[in-house]
Every structure is written in structure tokens, then in C-alpha cells.
GROMACS .gro file of C-alpha atoms in nm:
model
  242
    1MET     CA    1  -2.996   5.456   1.929
    2LYS     CA    2  -2.767   5.740   2.036
    3LYS     CA    3  -2.544   5.674   1.737
    4LEU     CA    4  -2.850   5.677   1.511
    5ARG     CA    5  -2.969   6.007   1.658
    6LYS     CA    6  -2.620   6.154   1.622
    7LEU     CA    7  -2.599   6.041   1.262
    8SER     CA    8  -2.944   6.186   1.188
    9PHE     CA    9  -2.838   6.517   1.343
   10LEU     CA   10  -2.521   6.530   1.135
   11LEU     CA   11  -2.714   6.454   0.816
   12LEU     CA   12  -2.969   6.724   0.899
   13PHE     CA   13  -2.693   6.971   0.980
   14ALA     CA   14  -2.513   6.889   0.654
   15ALA     CA   15  -2.835   6.942   0.461
   16MET     CA   16  -2.889   7.277   0.628
   17VAL     CA   17  -2.534   7.385   0.551
   18THR     CA   18  -2.582   7.281   0.187
   19LEU     CA   19  -2.909   7.473   0.161
   20CYS     CA   20  -2.755   7.781   0.320
   21ALA     CA   21  -2.435   7.763   0.121
   22ALA     CA   22  -2.595   7.713  -0.221
   23PRO     CA   23  -2.749   8.061  -0.246
   24ALA     CA   24  -2.424   8.213  -0.124
   25ILE     CA   25  -2.230   8.044  -0.404
   26THR     CA   26  -2.488   8.151  -0.662
   27SER     CA   27  -2.481   8.508  -0.532
   28GLN     CA   28  -2.103   8.517  -0.541
   29ALA     CA   29  -2.100   8.394  -0.901
   30ALA     CA   30  -2.357   8.654  -1.002
   31THR     CA   31  -2.162   8.930  -0.833
   32SER     CA   32  -1.841   8.817  -1.001
   33THR     CA   33  -2.010   8.817  -1.342
   34SER     CA   34  -2.167   9.158  -1.292
   35THR     CA   35  -1.840   9.324  -1.192
   36THR     CA   36  -1.636   9.174  -1.475
   37LYS     CA   37  -1.567   9.454  -1.727
   38LYS     CA   38  -1.431   9.350  -2.064
   39THR     CA   39  -1.167   9.564  -2.235
   40GLY     CA   40  -1.032   9.466  -2.575
   41ILE     CA   41  -1.102   9.407  -2.942
   42VAL     CA   42  -1.376   9.158  -3.025
   43LYS     CA   43  -1.435   9.003  -3.366
   44LYS     CA   44  -1.794   8.951  -3.483
   45ASN     CA   45  -1.901   8.844  -3.832
   46GLY     CA   46  -1.566   8.941  -3.980
   47LYS     CA   47  -1.568   9.288  -3.822
   48LYS     CA   48  -1.380   9.425  -3.524
   49TYR     CA   49  -1.526   9.610  -3.225
   50TYR     CA   50  -1.362   9.758  -2.918
   51TYR     CA   51  -1.498   9.733  -2.565
   52LYS     CA   52  -1.363   9.943  -2.279
   53ASN     CA   53  -1.471   9.841  -1.928
   54GLY     CA   54  -1.758   9.647  -2.082
   55LYS     CA   55  -1.882   9.937  -2.297
   56LEU     CA   56  -1.877   9.927  -2.677
   57ILE     CA   57  -1.692  10.234  -2.810
   58LYS     CA   58  -1.874  10.399  -3.101
   59ASN     CA   59  -1.858  10.699  -3.334
   60LYS     CA   60  -1.499  10.820  -3.301
   61LEU     CA   61  -1.308  11.010  -3.570
   62GLY     CA   62  -0.985  10.891  -3.412
   63TYR     CA   63  -0.903  10.645  -3.135
   64LYS     CA   64  -0.583  10.483  -3.012
   65ILE     CA   65  -0.576  10.119  -2.903
   66GLY     CA   66  -0.233  10.003  -2.793
   67SER     CA   67   0.009  10.141  -3.050
   68SER     CA   68  -0.246  10.145  -3.335
   69TYR     CA   69  -0.495  10.407  -3.450
   70TYR     CA   70  -0.853  10.360  -3.566
   71LYS     CA   71  -1.170  10.538  -3.665
   72ILE     CA   72  -1.487  10.387  -3.522
   73SER     CA   73  -1.824  10.393  -3.697
   74LYS     CA   74  -2.154  10.483  -3.535
   75LYS     CA   75  -2.217  10.110  -3.495
   76GLY     CA   76  -1.877  10.053  -3.338
   77VAL     CA   77  -1.694   9.895  -3.633
   78LEU     CA   78  -1.317   9.953  -3.620
   79THR     CA   79  -1.118  10.067  -3.925
   80LYS     CA   80  -0.742  10.094  -3.886
   81VAL     CA   81  -0.591  10.423  -4.004
   82SER     CA   82  -0.248  10.583  -4.025
   83LYS     CA   83  -0.095  10.750  -3.721
   84ALA     CA   84  -0.138  11.094  -3.880
   85ALA     CA   85  -0.507  11.033  -3.955
   86GLY     CA   86  -0.562  10.885  -3.611
   87LEU     CA   87  -0.404  11.182  -3.435
   88ALA     CA   88  -0.609  11.419  -3.655
   89GLY     CA   89  -0.928  11.238  -3.558
   90ILE     CA   90  -0.835  11.242  -3.190
   91GLN     CA   91  -0.768  11.616  -3.211
   92LEU     CA   92  -1.103  11.674  -3.379
   93GLU     CA   93  -1.273  11.484  -3.098
   94SER     CA   94  -1.079  11.694  -2.847
   95ILE     CA   95  -1.187  12.031  -2.989
   96GLY     CA   96  -1.542  11.901  -3.023
   97ARG     CA   97  -1.748  11.834  -3.332
   98ALA     CA   98  -1.992  12.107  -3.431
   99SER     CA   99  -2.343  12.071  -3.572
  100SER     CA  100  -2.209  12.034  -3.928
  101ASN     CA  101  -1.893  11.928  -4.106
  102SER     CA  102  -1.833  12.281  -4.235
  103LYS     CA  103  -1.846  12.424  -3.884
  104THR     CA  104  -1.617  12.151  -3.756
  105LEU     CA  105  -1.376  12.231  -4.040
  106LYS     CA  106  -1.368  12.593  -3.927
  107LYS     CA  107  -1.292  12.483  -3.570
  108ALA     CA  108  -1.009  12.267  -3.703
  109PHE     CA  109  -0.863  12.562  -3.894
  110THR     CA  110  -0.886  12.783  -3.585
  111TRP     CA  111  -0.705  12.521  -3.379
  112CYS     CA  112  -0.424  12.490  -3.636
  113SER     CA  113  -0.379  12.866  -3.662
  114THR     CA  114  -0.397  12.947  -3.289
  115LYS     CA  115  -0.286  12.642  -3.092
  116ILE     CA  116   0.025  12.550  -3.291
  117THR     CA  117   0.309  12.786  -3.202
  118TYR     CA  118   0.520  12.890  -3.499
  119ASN     CA  119   0.860  12.721  -3.499
  120GLY     CA  120   1.066  12.777  -3.811
  121SER     CA  121   1.341  12.540  -3.702
  122CYS     CA  122   1.145  12.214  -3.683
  123GLY     CA  123   1.337  12.077  -3.980
  124THR     CA  124   1.252  11.930  -4.319
  125MET     CA  125   1.043  11.612  -4.335
  126SER     CA  126   0.960  11.375  -4.617
  127SER     CA  127   0.580  11.387  -4.609
  128ALA     CA  128   0.272  11.574  -4.495
  129SER     CA  129   0.199  11.288  -4.258
  130LYS     CA  130   0.527  11.337  -4.072
  131TYR     CA  131   0.472  11.712  -4.048
  132ALA     CA  132   0.123  11.648  -3.910
  133ILE     CA  133   0.245  11.397  -3.651
  134TRP     CA  134   0.499  11.655  -3.535
  135GLY     CA  135   0.231  11.921  -3.506
  136PHE     CA  136  -0.025  11.708  -3.322
  137THR     CA  137   0.232  11.577  -3.073
  138LYS     CA  138   0.452  11.884  -3.020
  139LYS     CA  139   0.200  12.165  -3.087
  140ASN     CA  140   0.460  12.372  -3.272
  141GLY     CA  141   0.601  12.394  -3.622
  142ASN     CA  142   0.641  12.591  -3.943
  143CYS     CA  143   0.404  12.646  -4.238
  144ASN     CA  144   0.442  12.280  -4.341
  145VAL     CA  145   0.329  12.163  -3.998
  146MET     CA  146   0.031  12.398  -3.969
  147ALA     CA  147  -0.087  12.315  -4.321
  148ALA     CA  148  -0.031  11.940  -4.276
  149CYS     CA  149  -0.232  11.928  -3.953
  150PHE     CA  150  -0.525  12.107  -4.115
  151TYR     CA  151  -0.494  11.889  -4.425
  152GLN     CA  152  -0.518  11.570  -4.217
  153MET     CA  153  -0.815  11.701  -4.019
  154ALA     CA  154  -0.998  11.802  -4.338
  155LYS     CA  155  -0.935  11.456  -4.489
  156VAL     CA  156  -1.072  11.286  -4.177
  157LEU     CA  157  -1.387  11.497  -4.214
  158GLY     CA  158  -1.423  11.370  -4.570
  159TYR     CA  159  -1.311  11.678  -4.763
  160ASN     CA  160  -1.127  11.664  -5.095
  161ALA     CA  161  -0.818  11.832  -4.953
  162LYS     CA  162  -0.464  11.872  -5.087
  163PHE     CA  163  -0.142  11.964  -4.911
  164VAL     CA  164   0.026  12.219  -5.138
  165LYS     CA  165   0.388  12.330  -5.149
  166GLY     CA  166   0.484  12.639  -5.343
  167TYR     CA  167   0.565  13.005  -5.298
  168LEU     CA  168   0.400  13.329  -5.204
  169VAL     CA  169   0.490  13.687  -5.283
  170ALA     CA  170   0.699  13.835  -5.003
  171GLY     CA  171   0.751  14.171  -5.178
  172TYR     CA  172   0.876  14.323  -5.501
  173ASP     CA  173   1.225  14.410  -5.624
  174SER     CA  174   1.336  14.739  -5.771
  175ASN     CA  175   1.206  14.632  -6.113
  176GLY     CA  176   0.864  14.553  -5.976
  177GLU     CA  177   0.914  14.178  -6.003
  178PRO     CA  178   0.772  13.963  -5.724
  179VAL     CA  179   1.011  13.823  -5.465
  180LEU     CA  180   0.899  13.471  -5.379
  181THR     CA  181   0.941  13.281  -5.054
  182TYR     CA  182   0.870  12.913  -4.990
  183HIS     CA  183   0.534  12.833  -4.833
  184ALA     CA  184   0.284  12.550  -4.773
  185TRP     CA  185  -0.095  12.567  -4.753
  186VAL     CA  186  -0.408  12.359  -4.818
  187THR     CA  187  -0.665  12.359  -5.093
  188ILE     CA  188  -1.011  12.204  -5.075
  189LYS     CA  189  -1.239  12.151  -5.373
  190ILE     CA  190  -1.603  12.218  -5.286
  191SER     CA  191  -1.877  12.193  -5.550
  192GLY     CA  192  -1.614  12.207  -5.825
  193LYS     CA  193  -1.444  12.522  -5.693
  194THR     CA  194  -1.100  12.531  -5.532
  195TYR     CA  195  -1.053  12.724  -5.208
  196VAL     CA  196  -0.731  12.811  -5.024
  197TYR     CA  197  -0.684  12.756  -4.650
  198ASP     CA  198  -0.368  12.902  -4.499
  199PRO     CA  199  -0.331  12.848  -4.121
  200THR     CA  200   0.014  13.012  -4.113
  201PHE     CA  201  -0.120  13.328  -4.274
  202ALA     CA  202  -0.399  13.333  -4.017
  203TYR     CA  203  -0.144  13.275  -3.738
  204GLY     CA  204   0.061  13.574  -3.856
  205LYS     CA  205  -0.249  13.789  -3.876
  206HIS     CA  206  -0.355  13.693  -3.524
  207THR     CA  207  -0.016  13.732  -3.359
  208ILE     CA  208   0.164  13.996  -3.567
  209SER     CA  209  -0.099  14.215  -3.728
  210ASN     CA  210  -0.413  14.379  -3.591
  211ASP     CA  211  -0.530  14.470  -3.940
  212THR     CA  212  -0.897  14.370  -3.936
  213SER     CA  213  -0.930  14.435  -4.311
  214ALA     CA  214  -0.693  14.148  -4.389
  215HIS     CA  215  -0.837  13.818  -4.507
  216SER     CA  216  -0.871  13.556  -4.234
  217GLY     CA  217  -0.684  13.295  -4.437
  218TYR     CA  218  -0.988  13.068  -4.432
  219LYS     CA  219  -1.158  12.971  -4.758
  220MET     CA  220  -0.982  13.218  -4.985
  221THR     CA  221  -0.965  13.202  -5.363
  222TYR     CA  222  -0.640  13.245  -5.556
  223THR     CA  223  -0.574  13.604  -5.660
  224LYS     CA  224  -0.310  13.796  -5.853
  225THR     CA  225  -0.384  14.131  -5.694
  226GLY     CA  226  -0.361  14.062  -5.323
  227LYS     CA  227  -0.724  14.157  -5.270
  228LYS     CA  228  -0.831  14.177  -4.906
  229GLN     CA  229  -0.460  14.180  -4.823
  230GLN     CA  230  -0.430  13.808  -4.880
  231PRO     CA  231  -0.117  13.633  -5.011
  232ILE     CA  232  -0.048  13.585  -5.379
  233TYR     CA  233   0.047  13.222  -5.442
  234TYR     CA  234   0.278  13.056  -5.690
  235SER     CA  235   0.314  12.685  -5.764
  236SER     CA  236   0.625  12.482  -5.688
  237LYS     CA  237   0.728  12.558  -6.049
  238LYS     CA  238   0.690  12.930  -5.972
  239LYS     CA  239   0.379  12.969  -6.182
  240LEU     CA  240   0.119  13.220  -6.064
  241LEU     CA  241  -0.191  13.047  -5.926
  242THR     CA  242  -0.518  13.221  -6.003
   0.00000   0.00000   0.00000
């Protein structure tokens, strides 16, 4: 009888332990699940998405994942881009998007003409992309770098932009002929009209000249008279651009 009572007690005790332990195990599993935060690229229906700490990243002009660069749509779809475009997008996100693309473009121009310190000895590079990467990472450079950074930012915003190499008039010789010096700038075609954007000219105006009558360097049109004290531009073949 004593053995039977002892056995009954042990069975009852075991049952109680099981009943008490079961909720604890369930609670622990729930807690573990709730604190798990996923970080990484996920493929869904042939598209890629990126989660950081369990949150889907959306609507980014530029984003770095590992050693690669992406733009991310409003729905979170990843599109891989070049390093130059990725850095341009990241910089645009850093300065903050405005209420319209045109206002954001102006902020991008201001950044290129005020936050990149002029450095004429950065060397010669093979492409606008390499100049832009230099500018975004080192925050210094010559006219190629300033123009390339703005060019990449404008392209990320969807503008029909071109990185232009050529010359501008640095003065005139004793015969009245223009003296040309190498230069780089950006053009953007808007509603069929071509406009000139010159961050280096703006940089010089901000840091060297206090002449408020000078053109800002933003959204100029080509001229052969130097109106508003803006540069006169020539093509790489030394043909006057008007």
C-alpha cells in the first residue's frame, strides 16, 4: 500500500511538473521568436528585398549592403547600381530630399559647390565615375570631381545630365583673342533646353569673390558675352558653345 501511495504521489508530482513546465517552454519559444531580428537580403517572386533588424528597408536613393550598392524602391525592391551611383544616392539621402526633385537638385549643387574643398592635385582619372567616387569619399577635388559628383547626383534624381569636358575663357591676349583653360561642368536638358551647371564656378564665387552680381553657376545658359559675369565655354574641340 505504501509503495502504491508513493507511486501515486510521484505520478501526481510528475504531472504537476509537466503542467507547470509546458507554459514555461511555450513562453520561452514565443520570447525567442519575438526577439529574433532578421538582417539580410530576401528573395520573393523573383525580386530582392533587404531586411535590417527585422524591418524592410524602403525608398532609398542609395544604400550599401556589404560591398555592393543599391537603390531601393518605395515597395522595398532592390536594384543593384554602380558604386558611383550608390554613393551619389547615399549623399542625397544624407543632405535630405526636398519637397520636389528640382529643389533636391539645387541642394545637391550646393553640396558639391560648398562641401567639396578644391584640390587641383587630385590627379587625372579615366571616367566621371572615378572622379565622383573620389569626391564622395574624400570630399575634395578639382573641377572634374565637383562636376562628376553633381552629374551622378542629377542622374540618380532622373535628370538627363551630361558630364562635359572642355574649356572656358580665362582672359584675352594682346590681340583680343580668348585664352582658354581646361574645365569640366555639367549640362542638363529640361523641356528641350540645355542648361549649364558649374559647381567649381560657384565654389570660386563663394570662396574667392564677394561679387553678388555674378551668376551663381546654377542653371545658366551658354553665352558668348559673359553676361552676368558667367564663364564663356568652349567644347573639347575649342568651339564656342552658345
